[in-house]
Short mmCIF file of C-alpha atoms and ligand atoms in Angstrom, two decimals:
data_model
loop_
_atom_site.label_atom_id
_atom_site.label_comp_id
_atom_site.label_asym_id
_atom_site.label_seq_id
_atom_site.Cartn_x
_atom_site.Cartn_y
_atom_site.Cartn_z
CA UNK A 1 -37.01 -38.58 48.87
CA UNK A 2 -34.73 -40.89 50.88
CA UNK A 3 -36.64 -40.06 54.08
CA UNK A 4 -39.72 -41.68 52.59
CA UNK A 5 -38.10 -44.38 50.52
CA UNK A 6 -35.56 -45.74 52.99
CA UNK A 7 -38.03 -46.93 55.64
CA UNK A 8 -40.22 -48.35 52.88
CA UNK A 9 -37.29 -50.23 51.41
CA UNK A 10 -36.45 -51.68 54.82
CA UNK A 11 -40.00 -52.94 55.28
CA UNK A 12 -39.84 -54.75 51.96
CA UNK A 13 -37.08 -57.03 53.23
CA UNK A 14 -39.60 -59.39 54.87
CA UNK A 15 -41.20 -60.02 51.49
CA UNK A 16 -37.92 -60.68 49.72
CA UNK A 17 -38.36 -64.40 49.36
CA UNK A 18 -42.15 -64.62 49.24
CA UNK A 19 -43.33 -66.85 46.40
CA UNK A 20 -46.43 -65.65 44.54
CA UNK A 21 -48.99 -67.34 42.32
CA UNK A 22 -51.29 -66.20 39.55
CA UNK A 23 -54.23 -68.44 38.68
CA UNK A 24 -57.46 -67.95 36.77
CA UNK A 25 -60.31 -66.80 39.03
CA UNK A 26 -62.39 -69.59 37.58
CA UNK A 27 -60.25 -72.71 37.41
CA UNK A 28 -61.38 -76.21 36.53
CA UNK A 29 -59.71 -79.18 38.15
CA UNK A 30 -57.74 -79.80 34.97
CA UNK A 31 -54.02 -80.11 35.37
CA UNK A 32 -52.00 -77.49 33.60
CA UNK A 33 -48.38 -76.45 33.63
CA UNK A 34 -47.24 -73.51 35.71
CA UNK A 35 -44.79 -71.12 34.05
CA UNK A 36 -42.11 -69.53 36.23
CA UNK A 37 -42.06 -65.74 36.59
CA UNK A 38 -38.51 -64.52 37.12
CA UNK A 39 -37.01 -61.16 37.99
CA UNK A 40 -36.17 -59.13 34.87
CA UNK A 41 -32.92 -58.13 36.58
CA UNK A 42 -32.04 -61.70 37.55
CA UNK A 43 -33.47 -64.41 35.35
CA UNK A 44 -32.31 -67.07 37.79
CA UNK A 45 -34.55 -65.75 40.59
CA UNK A 46 -38.12 -67.05 40.56
CA UNK A 47 -40.74 -64.72 42.02
CA UNK A 48 -43.72 -66.96 41.41
CA UNK A 49 -45.63 -68.98 38.87
CA UNK A 50 -48.39 -68.41 36.37
CA UNK A 51 -51.11 -70.93 35.62
CA UNK A 52 -52.55 -70.08 32.20
CA UNK A 53 -56.27 -70.09 31.51
CA UNK A 54 -57.43 -73.05 29.43
CA UNK A 55 -59.76 -72.54 26.48
CA UNK A 56 -62.86 -73.96 28.14
CA UNK A 57 -62.09 -71.94 31.28
CA UNK A 58 -62.11 -68.76 29.17
CA UNK A 59 -65.55 -69.75 27.88
CA UNK A 60 -66.84 -70.53 31.34
CA UNK A 61 -65.45 -67.26 32.74
CA UNK A 62 -67.31 -65.28 30.08
CA UNK A 63 -70.51 -67.26 30.79
CA UNK A 64 -70.26 -66.39 34.49
CA UNK A 65 -69.47 -62.75 33.73
CA UNK A 66 -72.42 -62.50 31.38
CA UNK A 67 -74.83 -64.06 33.88
CA UNK A 68 -74.06 -61.60 36.64
CA UNK A 69 -73.74 -58.47 34.50
CA UNK A 70 -77.39 -57.31 34.58
CA UNK A 71 -77.36 -57.49 38.38
CA UNK A 72 -74.09 -55.58 38.56
CA UNK A 73 -75.57 -52.94 36.27
CA UNK A 74 -78.76 -52.64 38.34
CA UNK A 75 -76.70 -52.17 41.49
CA UNK A 76 -76.27 -48.54 40.43
CA UNK A 77 -73.43 -46.07 40.45
CA UNK A 78 -73.35 -45.30 44.16
CA UNK A 79 -72.97 -48.92 45.29
CA UNK A 80 -70.38 -49.68 42.65
CA UNK A 81 -68.48 -46.57 43.72
CA UNK A 82 -68.41 -47.76 47.33
CA UNK A 83 -66.99 -51.13 46.28
CA UNK A 84 -64.26 -49.53 44.13
CA UNK A 85 -63.37 -47.23 47.03
CA UNK A 86 -63.17 -50.17 49.39
CA UNK A 87 -60.73 -51.75 46.94
CA UNK A 88 -58.67 -48.55 46.89
CA UNK A 89 -58.42 -48.66 50.69
CA UNK A 90 -57.23 -52.27 50.58
CA UNK A 91 -54.65 -51.42 47.93
CA UNK A 92 -53.20 -48.79 50.27
CA UNK A 93 -53.16 -51.27 53.13
CA UNK A 94 -51.16 -53.67 50.95
CA UNK A 95 -48.56 -51.12 49.90
CA UNK A 96 -45.62 -53.33 50.82
CA UNK A 97 -46.77 -56.33 48.80
CA UNK A 98 -47.44 -54.18 45.76
CA UNK A 99 -44.09 -52.39 45.99
CA UNK A 100 -42.24 -55.66 46.44
CA UNK A 101 -43.93 -57.07 43.34
CA UNK A 102 -43.25 -53.91 41.32
CA UNK A 103 -39.57 -54.37 42.08
CA UNK A 104 -39.25 -58.12 41.77
CA UNK A 105 -41.75 -59.03 39.08
CA UNK A 106 -41.59 -55.88 36.92
CA UNK A 107 -38.04 -54.70 37.67
CA UNK A 108 -39.20 -51.26 38.78
CA UNK A 109 -37.30 -48.93 41.04
CA UNK A 110 -38.93 -48.22 44.38
CA UNK A 111 -39.81 -44.69 43.27
CA UNK A 112 -41.52 -45.98 40.13
CA UNK A 113 -43.36 -48.50 42.30
CA UNK A 114 -44.61 -45.80 44.64
CA UNK A 115 -45.84 -43.72 41.69
CA UNK A 116 -47.50 -46.76 40.17
CA UNK A 117 -49.42 -47.67 43.33
CA UNK A 118 -50.48 -44.03 43.72
CA UNK A 119 -51.84 -44.04 40.19
CA UNK A 120 -53.70 -47.32 40.74
CA UNK A 121 -55.41 -45.92 43.83
CA UNK A 122 -56.17 -42.65 42.01
CA UNK A 123 -57.80 -44.57 39.15
CA UNK A 124 -60.02 -46.56 41.55
CA UNK A 125 -61.14 -43.43 43.39
CA UNK A 126 -61.57 -41.30 40.27
CA UNK A 127 -63.66 -43.88 38.43
CA UNK A 128 -65.69 -44.49 41.59
CA UNK A 129 -66.58 -40.82 41.54
CA UNK A 130 -67.39 -41.07 37.86
CA UNK A 131 -69.80 -43.93 38.64
CA UNK A 132 -71.51 -41.61 41.11
CA UNK A 133 -71.60 -38.71 38.69
CA UNK A 134 -72.88 -40.63 35.66
CA UNK A 135 -74.93 -43.55 36.97
CA UNK A 136 -77.10 -42.21 39.75
CA UNK A 137 -80.31 -42.16 37.75
CA UNK A 138 -81.87 -41.17 34.49
CA UNK A 139 -81.15 -37.74 33.08
CA UNK A 140 -84.29 -35.81 32.07
CA UNK A 141 -84.36 -34.59 28.45
CA UNK A 142 -86.50 -31.79 27.00
CA UNK A 143 -89.72 -32.45 25.09
CA UNK A 144 -93.25 -31.12 24.59
CA UNK A 145 -95.82 -31.11 27.38
CA UNK A 146 -97.34 -34.52 27.80
CA UNK A 147 -94.17 -36.35 27.00
CA UNK A 148 -91.49 -37.55 29.38
CA UNK A 149 -88.04 -38.24 27.97
CA UNK A 150 -85.06 -39.49 29.87
CA UNK A 151 -81.66 -40.93 29.15
CA UNK A 152 -79.75 -43.42 31.24
CA UNK A 153 -76.38 -45.09 31.01
CA UNK A 154 -75.79 -48.82 31.38
CA UNK A 155 -72.97 -51.27 31.13
CA UNK A 156 -72.47 -52.69 27.64
CA UNK A 157 -72.02 -56.25 28.90
CA UNK A 158 -68.80 -58.18 29.45
CA UNK A 159 -65.65 -56.14 28.86
CA UNK A 160 -62.24 -57.66 28.15
CA UNK A 161 -59.39 -55.64 29.66
CA UNK A 162 -55.97 -56.52 28.27
CA UNK A 163 -53.09 -54.73 29.92
CA UNK A 164 -49.32 -54.25 29.50
CA UNK A 165 -46.39 -55.20 31.69
CA UNK A 166 -45.01 -51.66 31.94
CA UNK A 167 -47.82 -50.52 34.26
CA UNK A 168 -48.69 -53.93 35.65
CA UNK A 169 -50.78 -52.45 38.45
CA UNK A 170 -51.98 -48.96 37.43
CA UNK A 171 -53.19 -49.86 33.96
CA UNK A 172 -54.13 -53.39 34.93
CA UNK A 173 -56.61 -51.99 37.47
CA UNK A 174 -57.41 -48.69 35.70
CA UNK A 175 -59.36 -50.06 32.75
CA UNK A 176 -61.33 -52.67 34.76
CA UNK A 177 -62.18 -49.98 37.32
CA UNK A 178 -63.66 -47.83 34.54
CA UNK A 179 -65.49 -50.79 33.02
CA UNK A 180 -66.89 -51.88 36.38
CA UNK A 181 -67.87 -48.31 37.26
CA UNK A 182 -69.94 -48.23 34.07
CA UNK A 183 -71.87 -51.40 34.97
CA UNK A 184 -69.91 -53.92 32.91
CA UNK A 185 -68.44 -57.11 34.22
CA UNK A 186 -64.81 -57.74 33.37
CA UNK A 187 -62.51 -60.52 32.27
CA UNK A 188 -58.96 -59.22 32.62
CA UNK A 189 -55.86 -60.63 30.98
CA UNK A 190 -52.67 -59.21 32.42
CA UNK A 191 -49.43 -59.22 30.44
CA UNK A 192 -47.85 -62.67 30.51
CA UNK A 193 -44.73 -61.16 32.16
CA UNK A 194 -46.59 -59.61 35.12
CA UNK A 195 -49.56 -61.71 36.26
CA UNK A 196 -48.57 -61.88 39.95
CA UNK A 197 -49.24 -58.26 40.82
CA UNK A 198 -52.49 -58.50 38.83
CA UNK A 199 -53.55 -61.55 40.83
CA UNK A 200 -53.01 -59.67 44.09
CA UNK A 201 -55.03 -56.72 42.77
CA UNK A 202 -57.96 -58.95 41.76
CA UNK A 203 -57.88 -60.78 45.10
CA UNK A 204 -58.14 -57.49 46.98
CA UNK A 205 -61.03 -56.34 44.79
CA UNK A 206 -62.91 -59.52 45.72
CA UNK A 207 -62.03 -58.98 49.36
CA UNK A 208 -63.49 -55.48 49.02
CA UNK A 209 -66.82 -57.03 47.98
CA UNK A 210 -66.71 -56.94 44.19
CA UNK A 211 -68.26 -60.30 43.20
CA UNK A 212 -65.81 -62.84 41.80
CA UNK A 213 -67.91 -63.31 38.66
CA UNK A 214 -67.86 -59.56 38.02
CA UNK A 215 -64.09 -59.28 37.86
CA UNK A 216 -62.17 -62.36 36.78
CA UNK A 217 -58.48 -62.84 36.14
CA UNK A 218 -57.50 -64.82 33.06
CA UNK A 219 -53.73 -65.19 33.04
CA UNK A 220 -51.99 -66.24 29.87
CA UNK A 221 -50.16 -65.13 26.77
CA UNK A 222 -51.44 -63.84 23.42
CA UNK A 223 -53.40 -67.02 22.69
CA UNK A 224 -55.60 -66.43 25.74
CA UNK A 225 -56.13 -62.82 24.61
CA UNK A 226 -57.10 -64.05 21.15
CA UNK A 227 -59.53 -66.59 22.62
CA UNK A 228 -61.20 -63.88 24.72
CA UNK A 229 -61.50 -61.24 22.01
CA UNK A 230 -62.85 -63.66 19.42
CA UNK A 231 -65.77 -64.63 21.68
CA UNK A 232 -68.86 -62.79 20.36
CA UNK A 233 -70.19 -62.35 23.90
CA UNK A 234 -67.45 -59.79 24.61
CA UNK A 235 -69.15 -56.40 24.24
CA UNK A 236 -65.99 -54.33 24.35
CA UNK A 237 -62.24 -54.50 24.64
CA UNK A 238 -60.02 -52.06 26.51
CA UNK A 239 -56.47 -52.69 25.41
CA UNK A 240 -53.17 -51.03 26.27
CA UNK A 241 -50.03 -52.20 24.51
CA UNK A 242 -48.45 -52.15 21.09
CA UNK A 243 -50.05 -50.61 18.02
CA UNK A 244 -49.62 -53.92 16.15
CA UNK A 245 -51.54 -55.88 18.78
CA UNK A 246 -54.32 -53.28 18.84
CA UNK A 247 -54.63 -53.61 15.07
CA UNK A 248 -54.78 -57.41 15.39
CA UNK A 249 -57.52 -57.13 18.04
CA UNK A 250 -59.42 -54.76 15.77
CA UNK A 251 -59.30 -57.36 12.98
CA UNK A 252 -60.45 -60.12 15.34
CA UNK A 253 -63.39 -58.02 16.52
CA UNK A 254 -64.32 -57.13 12.96
CA UNK A 255 -64.34 -60.79 11.89
CA UNK A 256 -66.66 -61.95 14.68
CA UNK A 257 -70.29 -62.83 14.16
CA UNK A 258 -72.80 -61.02 16.29
CA UNK A 259 -72.81 -57.67 18.09
CA UNK A 260 -70.35 -54.96 17.11
CA UNK A 261 -67.79 -54.51 19.85
CA UNK A 262 -66.34 -51.29 21.23
CA UNK A 263 -62.55 -50.97 21.15
CA UNK A 264 -60.73 -48.62 23.47
CA UNK A 265 -57.02 -48.76 22.70
CA UNK A 266 -54.03 -46.96 24.15
CA UNK A 267 -50.96 -47.87 22.15
CA UNK A 268 -47.46 -46.75 21.25
CA UNK A 269 -45.76 -43.47 20.46
CA UNK A 270 -42.82 -41.89 18.69
CA UNK A 271 -42.67 -39.06 21.18
CA UNK A 272 -40.57 -35.99 20.48
CA UNK A 273 -39.44 -32.97 22.45
CA UNK A 274 -38.56 -29.69 20.75
CA UNK A 275 -36.01 -27.49 22.49
CA UNK A 276 -35.28 -24.00 21.19
CA UNK A 277 -32.55 -21.53 22.06
CA UNK A 278 -34.68 -19.71 24.65
CA UNK A 279 -34.94 -22.82 26.85
CA UNK A 280 -33.23 -23.06 30.25
CA UNK A 281 -30.41 -25.62 29.92
CA UNK A 282 -30.53 -27.04 33.46
CA UNK A 283 -34.26 -27.55 33.25
CA UNK A 284 -33.95 -29.15 29.81
CA UNK A 285 -31.28 -31.52 31.11
CA UNK A 286 -33.36 -32.65 34.05
CA UNK A 287 -36.52 -33.10 31.99
CA UNK A 288 -34.84 -34.86 29.07
CA UNK A 289 -33.08 -37.34 31.34
CA UNK A 290 -36.29 -38.08 33.25
CA UNK A 291 -38.47 -38.32 30.13
CA UNK A 292 -36.08 -40.61 28.26
CA UNK A 293 -34.56 -42.78 30.98
CA UNK A 294 -36.87 -42.95 34.00
CA UNK A 295 -38.57 -46.38 34.12
CA UNK A 296 -35.75 -47.45 31.74
CA UNK A 297 -37.66 -45.64 29.00
CA UNK A 298 -40.46 -48.20 29.24
CA UNK A 299 -43.38 -45.82 29.20
CA UNK A 300 -45.46 -45.19 26.15
CA UNK A 301 -45.18 -41.50 27.07
CA UNK A 302 -41.35 -41.59 27.13
CA UNK A 303 -39.23 -39.24 25.07
CA UNK A 304 -37.70 -40.95 22.01
CA UNK A 305 -36.59 -38.09 19.74
CA UNK A 306 -35.12 -34.87 21.05
CA UNK A 307 -34.99 -31.90 18.67
CA UNK A 308 -32.28 -29.43 19.75
CA UNK A 309 -32.00 -26.06 17.99
CA UNK A 310 -28.65 -25.71 16.22
CA UNK A 311 -27.32 -22.63 18.05
CA UNK A 312 -27.58 -24.40 21.43
CA UNK A 313 -27.06 -27.94 20.13
CA UNK A 314 -23.52 -28.62 21.37
CA UNK A 315 -23.98 -26.96 24.77
CA UNK A 316 -27.31 -28.67 25.50
CA UNK A 317 -26.09 -32.03 24.34
CA UNK A 318 -23.00 -31.73 26.55
CA UNK A 319 -25.18 -31.04 29.58
CA UNK A 320 -27.63 -33.83 28.77
CA UNK A 321 -24.64 -36.09 28.35
CA UNK A 322 -23.52 -35.10 31.84
CA UNK A 323 -26.90 -36.02 33.29
CA UNK A 324 -26.86 -39.27 31.35
CA UNK A 325 -23.40 -40.15 32.71
CA UNK A 326 -24.66 -39.53 36.26
CA UNK A 327 -27.43 -42.18 36.03
CA UNK A 328 -26.94 -45.25 38.18
CA UNK A 329 -27.88 -48.39 36.31
CA UNK A 330 -28.46 -51.53 38.28
CA UNK A 331 -30.61 -53.66 40.51
CA UNK A 332 -33.98 -51.93 40.99
CA UNK A 333 -34.16 -53.40 44.47
CA UNK A 334 -31.36 -51.03 45.48
CA UNK A 335 -32.36 -47.50 46.38
CA UNK A 336 -29.48 -45.88 44.52
CA UNK A 337 -30.62 -47.25 41.16
CA UNK A 338 -32.05 -44.81 38.62
CA UNK A 339 -32.34 -47.16 35.64
CA UNK A 340 -33.28 -50.80 36.10
CA UNK A 341 -33.68 -53.60 33.56
CA UNK A 342 -35.96 -53.89 30.56
CA UNK A 343 -38.73 -56.42 30.92
CA UNK A 344 -37.42 -59.55 29.21
CA UNK A 345 -34.81 -61.02 26.85
CA UNK A 346 -36.95 -60.29 23.77
CA UNK A 347 -37.20 -56.61 24.67
CA UNK A 348 -33.45 -56.48 25.24
CA UNK A 349 -32.71 -58.19 21.92
CA UNK A 350 -34.97 -55.83 19.96
CA UNK A 351 -33.31 -52.76 21.49
CA UNK A 352 -29.81 -54.14 20.88
CA UNK A 353 -30.68 -54.82 17.24
CA UNK A 354 -31.88 -51.25 16.86
CA UNK A 355 -28.71 -49.77 18.41
CA UNK A 356 -26.49 -52.02 16.27
CA UNK A 357 -28.28 -50.84 13.11
CA UNK A 358 -27.90 -47.16 14.08
CA UNK A 359 -24.20 -47.69 14.84
CA UNK A 360 -23.70 -48.86 11.27
CA UNK A 361 -25.24 -45.56 10.12
CA UNK A 362 -22.02 -43.80 11.11
CA UNK A 363 -23.52 -41.06 13.35
CA UNK A 364 -22.34 -40.74 16.98
CA UNK A 365 -23.77 -43.28 19.42
CA UNK A 366 -23.04 -43.04 23.16
CA UNK A 367 -23.68 -45.92 25.46
CA UNK A 368 -23.31 -46.28 29.21
CA UNK A 369 -21.28 -49.18 30.50
CA UNK A 370 -23.25 -51.82 32.35
CA UNK A 371 -22.48 -52.76 35.94
CA UNK A 372 -20.92 -56.04 37.01
CA UNK A 373 -23.46 -58.82 37.27
CA UNK A 374 -25.69 -57.21 34.64
CA UNK A 375 -25.42 -60.38 32.55
CA UNK A 376 -27.86 -62.25 34.80
CA UNK A 377 -30.60 -59.80 33.89
CA UNK A 378 -32.17 -57.99 30.95
CA UNK A 379 -30.13 -54.81 31.11
CA UNK A 380 -29.78 -52.46 28.17
CA UNK A 381 -27.14 -49.75 28.47
CA UNK A 382 -28.78 -46.33 28.25
CA UNK A 383 -27.98 -44.95 24.82
CA UNK A 384 -27.97 -41.60 23.01
CA UNK A 385 -27.98 -41.67 19.21
CA UNK A 386 -27.59 -38.68 16.88
CA UNK A 387 -29.84 -38.76 13.84
CA UNK A 388 -31.13 -36.63 10.98
CA UNK A 389 -34.89 -36.98 11.29
CA UNK A 390 -37.58 -38.67 13.33
CA UNK A 391 -38.73 -40.25 10.07
CA UNK A 392 -35.58 -42.41 10.05
CA UNK A 393 -37.26 -44.43 12.83
CA UNK A 394 -39.65 -47.03 11.55
CA UNK A 395 -41.00 -48.24 14.86
CA UNK A 396 -41.22 -47.44 18.54
CA UNK A 397 -38.08 -48.41 20.49
CA UNK A 398 -39.40 -49.24 23.93
CA UNK A 399 -36.45 -48.72 26.26
CA UNK A 400 -33.64 -46.40 27.42
CA UNK A 401 -32.64 -45.14 23.97
CA UNK A 402 -32.77 -41.45 23.11
CA UNK A 403 -32.36 -40.08 19.58
CA UNK A 404 -31.21 -36.51 18.99
CA UNK A 405 -31.88 -34.38 15.93
CA UNK A 406 -30.56 -30.88 15.09
CA UNK A 407 -32.97 -28.23 13.79
CA UNK A 408 -32.76 -24.60 12.60
CA UNK A 409 -35.20 -21.85 13.58
CA UNK A 410 -36.44 -21.62 10.00
CA UNK A 411 -37.33 -25.34 10.09
CA UNK A 412 -39.92 -25.29 12.88
CA UNK A 413 -42.82 -25.93 10.54
CA UNK A 414 -40.99 -28.89 8.99
CA UNK A 415 -40.07 -30.28 12.42
CA UNK A 416 -43.71 -30.34 13.50
CA UNK A 417 -44.77 -31.74 10.13
CA UNK A 418 -42.23 -34.56 10.45
CA UNK A 419 -43.36 -35.38 13.97
CA UNK A 420 -46.97 -35.51 12.73
CA UNK A 421 -45.90 -37.61 9.74
CA UNK A 422 -44.87 -40.48 12.01
CA UNK A 423 -48.60 -41.16 12.36
CA UNK A 424 -48.25 -41.50 16.12
CA UNK A 425 -49.76 -38.85 18.34
CA UNK A 426 -49.14 -39.53 21.99
CA UNK A 427 -46.89 -37.08 23.88
CA UNK A 428 -44.89 -34.06 22.73
CA UNK A 429 -42.59 -31.91 24.83
CA UNK A 430 -41.54 -28.33 24.22
CA UNK A 431 -38.94 -26.27 26.02
CA UNK A 432 -39.20 -22.65 24.96
CA UNK A 433 -39.72 -19.22 26.50
CA UNK A 434 -41.03 -17.92 23.21
CA UNK A 435 -44.82 -17.65 23.23
CA UNK A 436 -45.05 -17.57 19.44
CA UNK A 437 -43.18 -20.87 19.19
CA UNK A 438 -45.43 -22.38 21.82
CA UNK A 439 -48.62 -21.18 20.15
CA UNK A 440 -47.40 -22.48 16.77
CA UNK A 441 -46.50 -25.94 18.05
CA UNK A 442 -49.66 -26.21 20.11
CA UNK A 443 -51.80 -25.33 17.10
CA UNK A 444 -50.09 -27.70 14.66
CA UNK A 445 -49.06 -30.78 16.63
CA UNK A 446 -51.41 -33.75 16.41
CA UNK A 447 -50.77 -35.26 19.83
CA UNK A 448 -52.81 -36.30 22.81
CA UNK A 449 -50.63 -34.81 25.55
CA UNK A 450 -48.50 -31.69 25.01
CA UNK A 451 -46.09 -30.77 27.81
CA UNK A 452 -44.42 -27.36 27.97
CA UNK A 453 -41.28 -26.56 29.98
CA UNK A 454 -41.47 -29.78 31.99
CA UNK A 455 -40.91 -33.49 31.54
CA UNK A 456 -43.37 -35.43 29.41
CA UNK A 457 -44.09 -38.50 31.53
CA UNK A 458 -46.20 -39.23 34.57
CA UNK A 459 -49.62 -37.94 33.61
CA UNK A 460 -51.71 -37.45 36.74
CA UNK A 461 -55.22 -38.97 36.91
CA UNK A 462 -57.89 -36.27 36.50
CA UNK A 463 -55.40 -33.38 36.05
CA UNK A 464 -53.77 -34.75 32.89
CA UNK A 465 -56.07 -37.27 31.24
CA UNK A 466 -53.81 -39.45 29.11
CA UNK A 467 -53.96 -40.95 25.63
CA UNK A 468 -53.17 -40.34 21.99
CA UNK A 469 -54.55 -40.40 18.49
CA UNK A 470 -53.68 -42.02 15.18
CA UNK A 471 -51.29 -44.95 15.67
CA UNK A 472 -51.28 -44.11 19.40
CA UNK A 473 -54.86 -45.11 20.11
CA UNK A 474 -58.58 -44.50 19.90
CA UNK A 475 -59.14 -42.42 23.01
CA UNK A 476 -60.90 -41.27 25.08
CA UNK A 477 -58.25 -40.35 27.59
CA UNK A 478 -57.70 -42.51 30.66
CA UNK A 479 -58.33 -40.63 33.88
CA UNK A 480 -60.41 -38.02 32.04
CA UNK A 481 -64.06 -36.92 32.11
CA UNK A 482 -65.12 -38.87 28.98
CA UNK A 483 -63.45 -42.20 29.67
CA UNK A 484 -66.08 -44.06 31.70
CA UNK A 485 -68.88 -42.99 29.36
CA UNK A 486 -67.17 -44.83 26.52
CA UNK A 487 -67.63 -48.08 28.45
CA UNK A 488 -71.38 -47.48 28.69
CA UNK A 489 -74.36 -47.72 26.40
CA UNK A 490 -77.16 -45.15 26.42
CA UNK A 491 -80.87 -45.87 26.67
CA UNK A 492 -83.64 -43.38 26.13
CA UNK A 493 -87.12 -43.85 27.55
CA UNK A 494 -89.99 -41.83 26.07
CA UNK A 495 -93.39 -41.85 27.83
CA UNK A 496 -96.60 -40.26 26.70
CA UNK A 497 -97.99 -38.85 29.92
CA UNK A 498 -101.26 -37.40 28.61
CA UNK A 499 -104.49 -39.15 29.58
CA UNK A 500 -105.01 -40.18 25.97
CA UNK A 501 -101.51 -41.49 25.75
CA UNK A 502 -102.29 -44.99 26.87
CA UNK A 503 -105.33 -45.29 24.61
CA UNK A 504 -103.48 -43.86 21.64
CA UNK A 505 -100.84 -46.48 22.13
CA UNK A 506 -103.43 -49.25 22.35
CA UNK A 507 -105.20 -48.07 19.21
CA UNK A 508 -101.96 -47.92 17.30
C1 UN1 B 1 -48.00 -46.42 29.16
O1 UN1 B 1 -46.82 -46.21 29.32
O2 UN1 B 1 -48.40 -47.51 28.74
O3 UN1 B 1 -47.89 -40.45 31.57
C2 UN1 B 1 -49.06 -45.40 29.41
C3 UN1 B 1 -47.32 -41.53 31.76
C4 UN1 B 1 -48.13 -42.76 31.96
C5 UN1 B 1 -48.05 -43.57 30.70
C6 UN1 B 1 -48.96 -44.73 30.71
N1 UN1 B 1 -49.49 -42.44 32.30
O4 UN1 B 1 -46.12 -41.60 31.79
#
């Protein structure tokens, strides 16, 4: 809504040239290089710098986190909830800084920034309430007379939270909020591309009263992540990012000496949408364009493969093409932009390689032209590619590239089987007014989030808990009723309350 966004955009002007820094929460005096963080849409513009965490600082951070964890756990759910809520309030007070960083550091449009901040605040408040619900005291369990049984939840220890650049605020804060709510302390490694917004988030959490040792920032690249996860004192890892990295973390955890760690992973997808001939074309157009191209397709929920039924194929594709042609590609700091840059040159190169390979395949490929000045940034022209099957794709293509496949009514079973055969299971969309089709797809599809007659991105905390299965992750779903519990360990206390109980114990 321009009425909301325009005044916001004007306010951001004062932050346009602010220079930001990301540093480890615990930092020794040792000198270390600072890496520049540049705008994805203008690689010549520096937004800030990142000071990576050194090996012995990682060790020291985990030592500090481990030392304070029992106290943080004993604090109880209500007090932890109040601290998380105080952080949420501060996040809202710092709306402008967060939105400016979403645009400049992550290349997000203002609308995506607003949605991201909303989600971050929702996560803090939701997990605060979960802390209250789950950690207020022991839960009585049944047993015979003369016996008292009760179960309580506790933090597992020190949790490592490793987060992606595509939700540099919402996911960066979401998993630590859940871990902290459960009584863990946290060492958090943000994506190397987006440490600045993470640093602001951590600073505000400390300002809200969360002890520094309980929530520490460890900026760095994959080597810092590897150093953290291979430390046997890490009780659990909450990771969001690529399937390959999750598998590597799993191997690292398995090879460690000592306690067996918990892994909570939210990874990639090969998300499809099935459209049949009963669907409403205008609605399909709007939802396909949003699902595939909003956030430049850089959501793990984004639509990658659109299945259009053959009798409406040409008409639907023509309309989708119209919507695609109407997208404004450009600088995310301008309000008129619908599609901004991808995150970095590597992401751009991988997408360009994929499109070049598909072009050789001989099927139609449509690409938007890029705007003038696009060369200074990591822009990928939004692309639509016709294809025969989802199984022609070997990996997730994380950007504004939509594949389209034709299907016949008699093939529905095969379509769903093919989608399942990718091994991913994150989001699936369906546009149909036919209840039998809906019931069939719902019953057969192995996906975490199934969206009917709407777009398939933008899961809302608490209403649409989010996460997949198979190659898409371990669950449980972020923002759902089982998430925080997974960060906790359970203890059962059993007391013999009969008079003889004490003696019996002594005699035994
Ligand atoms: C991700 O893109 O890494 O529903 C996951 C959505 C978001 C996806 C977050 N919650 O679009």
